[in-house]
XYZ file of C-alpha atoms in Angstrom:
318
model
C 100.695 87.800 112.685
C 101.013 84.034 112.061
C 97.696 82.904 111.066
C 98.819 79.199 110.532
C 98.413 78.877 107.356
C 102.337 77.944 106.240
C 102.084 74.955 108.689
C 98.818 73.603 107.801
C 99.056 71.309 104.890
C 94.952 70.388 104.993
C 94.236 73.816 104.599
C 96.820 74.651 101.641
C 94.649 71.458 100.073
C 91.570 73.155 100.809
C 93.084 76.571 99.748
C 94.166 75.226 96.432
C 90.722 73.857 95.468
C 88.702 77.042 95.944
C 91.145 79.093 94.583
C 90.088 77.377 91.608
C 86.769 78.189 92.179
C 87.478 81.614 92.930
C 89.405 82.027 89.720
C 86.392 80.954 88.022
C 83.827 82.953 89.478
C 86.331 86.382 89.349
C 86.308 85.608 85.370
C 82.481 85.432 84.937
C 82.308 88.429 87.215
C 84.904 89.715 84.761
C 83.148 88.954 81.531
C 79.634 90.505 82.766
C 81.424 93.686 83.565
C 82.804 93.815 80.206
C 79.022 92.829 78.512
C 77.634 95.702 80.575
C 80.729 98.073 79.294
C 79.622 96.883 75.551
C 75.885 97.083 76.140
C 76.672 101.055 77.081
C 78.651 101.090 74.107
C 76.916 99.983 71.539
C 73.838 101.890 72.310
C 76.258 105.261 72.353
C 77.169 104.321 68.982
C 73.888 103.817 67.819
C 72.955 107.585 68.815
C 75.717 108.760 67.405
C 75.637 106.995 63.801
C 71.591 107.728 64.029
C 70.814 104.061 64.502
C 68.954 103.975 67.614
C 67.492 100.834 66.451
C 70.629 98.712 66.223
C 72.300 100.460 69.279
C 68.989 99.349 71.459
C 69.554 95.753 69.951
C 73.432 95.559 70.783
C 72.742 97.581 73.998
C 69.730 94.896 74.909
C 71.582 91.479 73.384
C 74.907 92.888 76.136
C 73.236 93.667 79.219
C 70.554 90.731 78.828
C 73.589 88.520 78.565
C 75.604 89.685 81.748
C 72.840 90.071 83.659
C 71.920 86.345 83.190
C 75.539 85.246 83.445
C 75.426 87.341 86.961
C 72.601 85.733 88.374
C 73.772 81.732 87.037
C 76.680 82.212 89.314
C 74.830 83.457 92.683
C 74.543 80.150 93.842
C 78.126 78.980 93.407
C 79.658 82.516 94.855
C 77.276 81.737 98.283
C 78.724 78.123 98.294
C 82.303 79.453 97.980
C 81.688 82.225 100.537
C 80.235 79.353 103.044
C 83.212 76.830 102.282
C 85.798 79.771 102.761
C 84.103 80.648 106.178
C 83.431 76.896 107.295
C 86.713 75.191 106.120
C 89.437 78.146 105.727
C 88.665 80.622 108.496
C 87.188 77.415 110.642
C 90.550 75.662 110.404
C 92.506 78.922 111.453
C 90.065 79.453 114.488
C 92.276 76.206 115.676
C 95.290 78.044 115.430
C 94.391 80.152 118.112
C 92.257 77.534 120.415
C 91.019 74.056 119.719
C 87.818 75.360 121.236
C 87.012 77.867 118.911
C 84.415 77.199 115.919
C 82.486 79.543 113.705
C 78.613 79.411 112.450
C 78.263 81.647 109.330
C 74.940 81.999 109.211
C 74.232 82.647 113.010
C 75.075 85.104 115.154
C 73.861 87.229 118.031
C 70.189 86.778 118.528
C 68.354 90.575 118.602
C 66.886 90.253 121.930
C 70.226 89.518 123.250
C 71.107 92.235 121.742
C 69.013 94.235 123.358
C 68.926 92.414 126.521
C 72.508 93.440 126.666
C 71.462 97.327 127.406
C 74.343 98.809 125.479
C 72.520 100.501 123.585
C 69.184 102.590 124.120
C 67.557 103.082 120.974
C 65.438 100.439 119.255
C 66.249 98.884 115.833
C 63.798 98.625 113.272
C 66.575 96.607 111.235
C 68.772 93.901 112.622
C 71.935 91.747 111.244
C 73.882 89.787 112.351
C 76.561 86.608 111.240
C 79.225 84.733 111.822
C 79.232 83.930 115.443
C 82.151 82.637 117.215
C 82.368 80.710 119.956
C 85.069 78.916 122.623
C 86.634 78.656 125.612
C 89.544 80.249 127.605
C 90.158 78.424 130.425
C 87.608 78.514 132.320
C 85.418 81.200 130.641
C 82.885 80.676 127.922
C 82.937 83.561 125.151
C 81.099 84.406 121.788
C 81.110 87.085 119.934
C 79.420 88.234 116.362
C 79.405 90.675 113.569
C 76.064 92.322 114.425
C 74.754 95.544 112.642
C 71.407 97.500 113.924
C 69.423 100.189 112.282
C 66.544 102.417 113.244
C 64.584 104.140 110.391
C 63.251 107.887 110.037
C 60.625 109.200 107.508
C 60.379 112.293 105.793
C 57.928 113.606 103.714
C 58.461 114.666 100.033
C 57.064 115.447 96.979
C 56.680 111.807 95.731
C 55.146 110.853 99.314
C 57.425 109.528 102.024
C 61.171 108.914 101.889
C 62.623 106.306 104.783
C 66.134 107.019 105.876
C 68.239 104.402 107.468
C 70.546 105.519 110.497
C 73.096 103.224 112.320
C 72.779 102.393 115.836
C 75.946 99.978 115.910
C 78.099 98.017 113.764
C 80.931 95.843 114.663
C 81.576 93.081 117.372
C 79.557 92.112 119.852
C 81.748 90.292 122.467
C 79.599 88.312 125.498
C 81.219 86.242 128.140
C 80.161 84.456 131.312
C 81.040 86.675 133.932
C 80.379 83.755 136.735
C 78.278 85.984 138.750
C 74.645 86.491 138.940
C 74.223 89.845 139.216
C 71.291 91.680 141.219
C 70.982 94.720 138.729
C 72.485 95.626 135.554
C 75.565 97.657 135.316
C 76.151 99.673 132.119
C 79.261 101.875 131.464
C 78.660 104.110 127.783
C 80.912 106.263 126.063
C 80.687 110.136 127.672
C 78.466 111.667 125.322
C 76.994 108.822 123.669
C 73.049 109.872 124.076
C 73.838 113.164 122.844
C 74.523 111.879 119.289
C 71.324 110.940 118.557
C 69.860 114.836 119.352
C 66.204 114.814 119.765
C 64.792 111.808 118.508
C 67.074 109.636 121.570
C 65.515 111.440 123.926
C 61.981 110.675 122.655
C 63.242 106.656 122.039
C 65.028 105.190 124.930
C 63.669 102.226 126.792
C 63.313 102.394 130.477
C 65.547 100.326 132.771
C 64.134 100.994 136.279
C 65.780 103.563 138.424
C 69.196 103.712 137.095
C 71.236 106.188 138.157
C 75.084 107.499 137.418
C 77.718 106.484 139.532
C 80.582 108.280 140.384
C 83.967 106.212 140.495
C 86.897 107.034 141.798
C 88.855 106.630 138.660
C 89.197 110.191 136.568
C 90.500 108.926 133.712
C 87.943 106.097 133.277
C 85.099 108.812 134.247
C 86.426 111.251 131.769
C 85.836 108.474 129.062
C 82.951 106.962 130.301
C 79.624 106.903 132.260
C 78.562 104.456 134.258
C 75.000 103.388 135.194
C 73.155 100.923 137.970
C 70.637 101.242 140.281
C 73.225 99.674 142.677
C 75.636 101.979 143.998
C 77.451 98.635 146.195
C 77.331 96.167 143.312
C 78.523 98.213 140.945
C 81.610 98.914 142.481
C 81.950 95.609 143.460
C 82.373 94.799 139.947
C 84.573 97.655 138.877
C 87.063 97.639 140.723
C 90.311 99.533 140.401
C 91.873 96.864 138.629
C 88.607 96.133 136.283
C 88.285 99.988 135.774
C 91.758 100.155 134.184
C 91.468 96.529 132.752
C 89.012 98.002 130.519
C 90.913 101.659 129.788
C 93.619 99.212 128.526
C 91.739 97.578 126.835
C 89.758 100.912 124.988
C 92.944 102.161 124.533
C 93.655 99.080 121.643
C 90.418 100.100 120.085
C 89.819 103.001 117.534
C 86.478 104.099 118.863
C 85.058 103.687 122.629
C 83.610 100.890 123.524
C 80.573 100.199 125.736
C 80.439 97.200 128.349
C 77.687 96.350 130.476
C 76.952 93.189 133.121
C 73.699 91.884 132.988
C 72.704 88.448 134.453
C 75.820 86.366 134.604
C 77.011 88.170 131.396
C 79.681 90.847 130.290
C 79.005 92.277 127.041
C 80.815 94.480 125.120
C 80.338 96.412 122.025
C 83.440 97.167 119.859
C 82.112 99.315 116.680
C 84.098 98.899 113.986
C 83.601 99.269 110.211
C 85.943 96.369 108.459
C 83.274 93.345 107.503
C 85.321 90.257 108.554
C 85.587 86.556 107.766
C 84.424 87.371 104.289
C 86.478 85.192 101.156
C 87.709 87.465 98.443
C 86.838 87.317 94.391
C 88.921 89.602 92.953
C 92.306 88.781 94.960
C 94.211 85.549 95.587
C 93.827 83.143 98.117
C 96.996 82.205 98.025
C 97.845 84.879 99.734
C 100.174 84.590 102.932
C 98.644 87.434 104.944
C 94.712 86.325 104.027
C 94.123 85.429 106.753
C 95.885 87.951 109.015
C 93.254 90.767 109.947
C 90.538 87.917 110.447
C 93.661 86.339 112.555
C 94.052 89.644 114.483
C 90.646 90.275 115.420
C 89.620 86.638 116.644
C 92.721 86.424 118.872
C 91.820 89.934 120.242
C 88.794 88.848 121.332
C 90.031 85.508 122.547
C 92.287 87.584 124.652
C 89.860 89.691 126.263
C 89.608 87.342 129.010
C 93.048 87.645 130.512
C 92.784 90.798 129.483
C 90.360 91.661 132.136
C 90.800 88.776 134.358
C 87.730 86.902 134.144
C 88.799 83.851 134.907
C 89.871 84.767 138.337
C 86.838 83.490 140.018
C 86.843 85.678 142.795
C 82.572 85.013 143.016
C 80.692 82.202 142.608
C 77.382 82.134 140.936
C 74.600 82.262 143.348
């Protein structure tokens, strides 16, 4: 896909200049690699020639060396990985719509996150970055890169071990759904409390008297479950059309995805592994296709809205 970058002659200029940064931070990465190779090195050969002393000293002289070299370089690699995001993947955002900008270093607050009720277990750890923002039409979207973490203990011999488990990481889309909604809808993957055995069942917050709702759609209720404490409302909002809208729309996706409407909001959760937006070290940035997975996913998202309609206004906010 066509990321823009062949017809954009301010971002070739801004391509060309960090690649020469990027060259130079690849070759310090390079060298320190290498010291830490010798540093193993020389202390093998000082076992094996029965010089511990001078393998220590080569061993201590190598990694010393790297690991200052490593750390002297930190700050330019986060000012090349903010320039990339702000100036490279900022530019292509335009590409798609004039609208769209990015903020690296913000993304979707945790209580929205929460707030959003995809998800039912707490998070004792919470990320999140690059948020992305615009319009289509007449529908405001953002989305982030958001990844959530809850945290069990065991016990061992040493005293306690903490184990991280994943709640969710990937996208978190949100869009204005122009409608103030009485309760909040939620539609989950079938079989997504089961996966967390025992300890969901024991961690789930309460959201009133929510109860399933049967739709008429088999093929959407054979993929998902839908919740509300409104029976009318919620098929109000998914309708026929909306209920296949968003089977389409799964069906571009590798895993199931969860949506819910809360407030004047539609949020959606699209888990996905891939980190994006990030600027590479060890590969060019010349490249044609940088640009086009990064390219791909924004313009998904950006689509979403046509995808499902929303800016057929068929309520008004109250």
């Amino acid at each position: 896909m066509d990321s823009g970058i062949s017809n954009n002659s301010a971002l070739h200029e801004v391509l060309n200049t960090l690649e020469v940064e990027r060259k130079k931070i690849a070759e310090t990465y390079k060298t320190t690699y290498i010291l830490f190779g010798l540093a193993i090195v020389f202390m093998i050969i000082g076992l094996l020639i029965r010089f511990p002393t001078l393998g220590f000293l080569g061993f201590a002289v190598s990694a010393i060396t790297g690991i200052v070299m490593h750390f002297r370089i930190g700050d330019d690699v986060k000012k090349y990985k903010m320039a990339y995001k702000t100036n490279v993947v900022g530019s292509a955002l335009k590409n798609i719509n004039e609208s769209l900008t990015i903020t690296p270093q913000s993304g979707l607050p945790e209580y929205e996150f929460r707030s959003s009720e995809l998800f039912t277990t707490e998070s004792d750890r919470y990320k999140t970055q690059d948020l992305i923002s615009g319009t289509n039409d007449k529908t405001s979207f953002w989305f982030a890169e958001v990844h959530a973490e809850y945290k069990t203990e065991t016990s061992t011999k040493n005293g306690t071990r903490t184990n991280w488990h994943t709640i969710f990481k990937g996208i978190v889309f949100v869009a204005d759904f122009n409608k103030n909604f009485n309760v909040s809808t939620v539609v989950r993957p079938k079989g997504f409390g089961e996966a967390f055995g025992s300890w969901f069942s024991k961690n789930v917050f309460s959201f009133g008297n929510t109860d399933v709702i049967e739709l008429e759609n088999i093929d959407f209720s054979n993929k998902f479950v839908t919740y509300s404490s409104n029976q009318i409302e919620a098929r109000y909002i998914l309708t026929p059309a909306m209920m296949e809208r968003i089977l389409d729309l799964n069906g571009k996706c590798d895993e199931t995805i969860s949506v819910s409407f809360i407030h004047s909001k539609m949020y959606i959760a699209f888990p996905l592994s891939e980190n994006y937006f990030e600027a590479p070290i060890h590969s060019s940035l010349l490249d044609p296709d940088l640009l086009s997975g990064d390219h791909s996913i924004v313009k998904f998202m950006h689509d979403i809205v046509h995808e499902l309609d929303l800016n057929t206004r068929i309520w008004g906010k109250e």
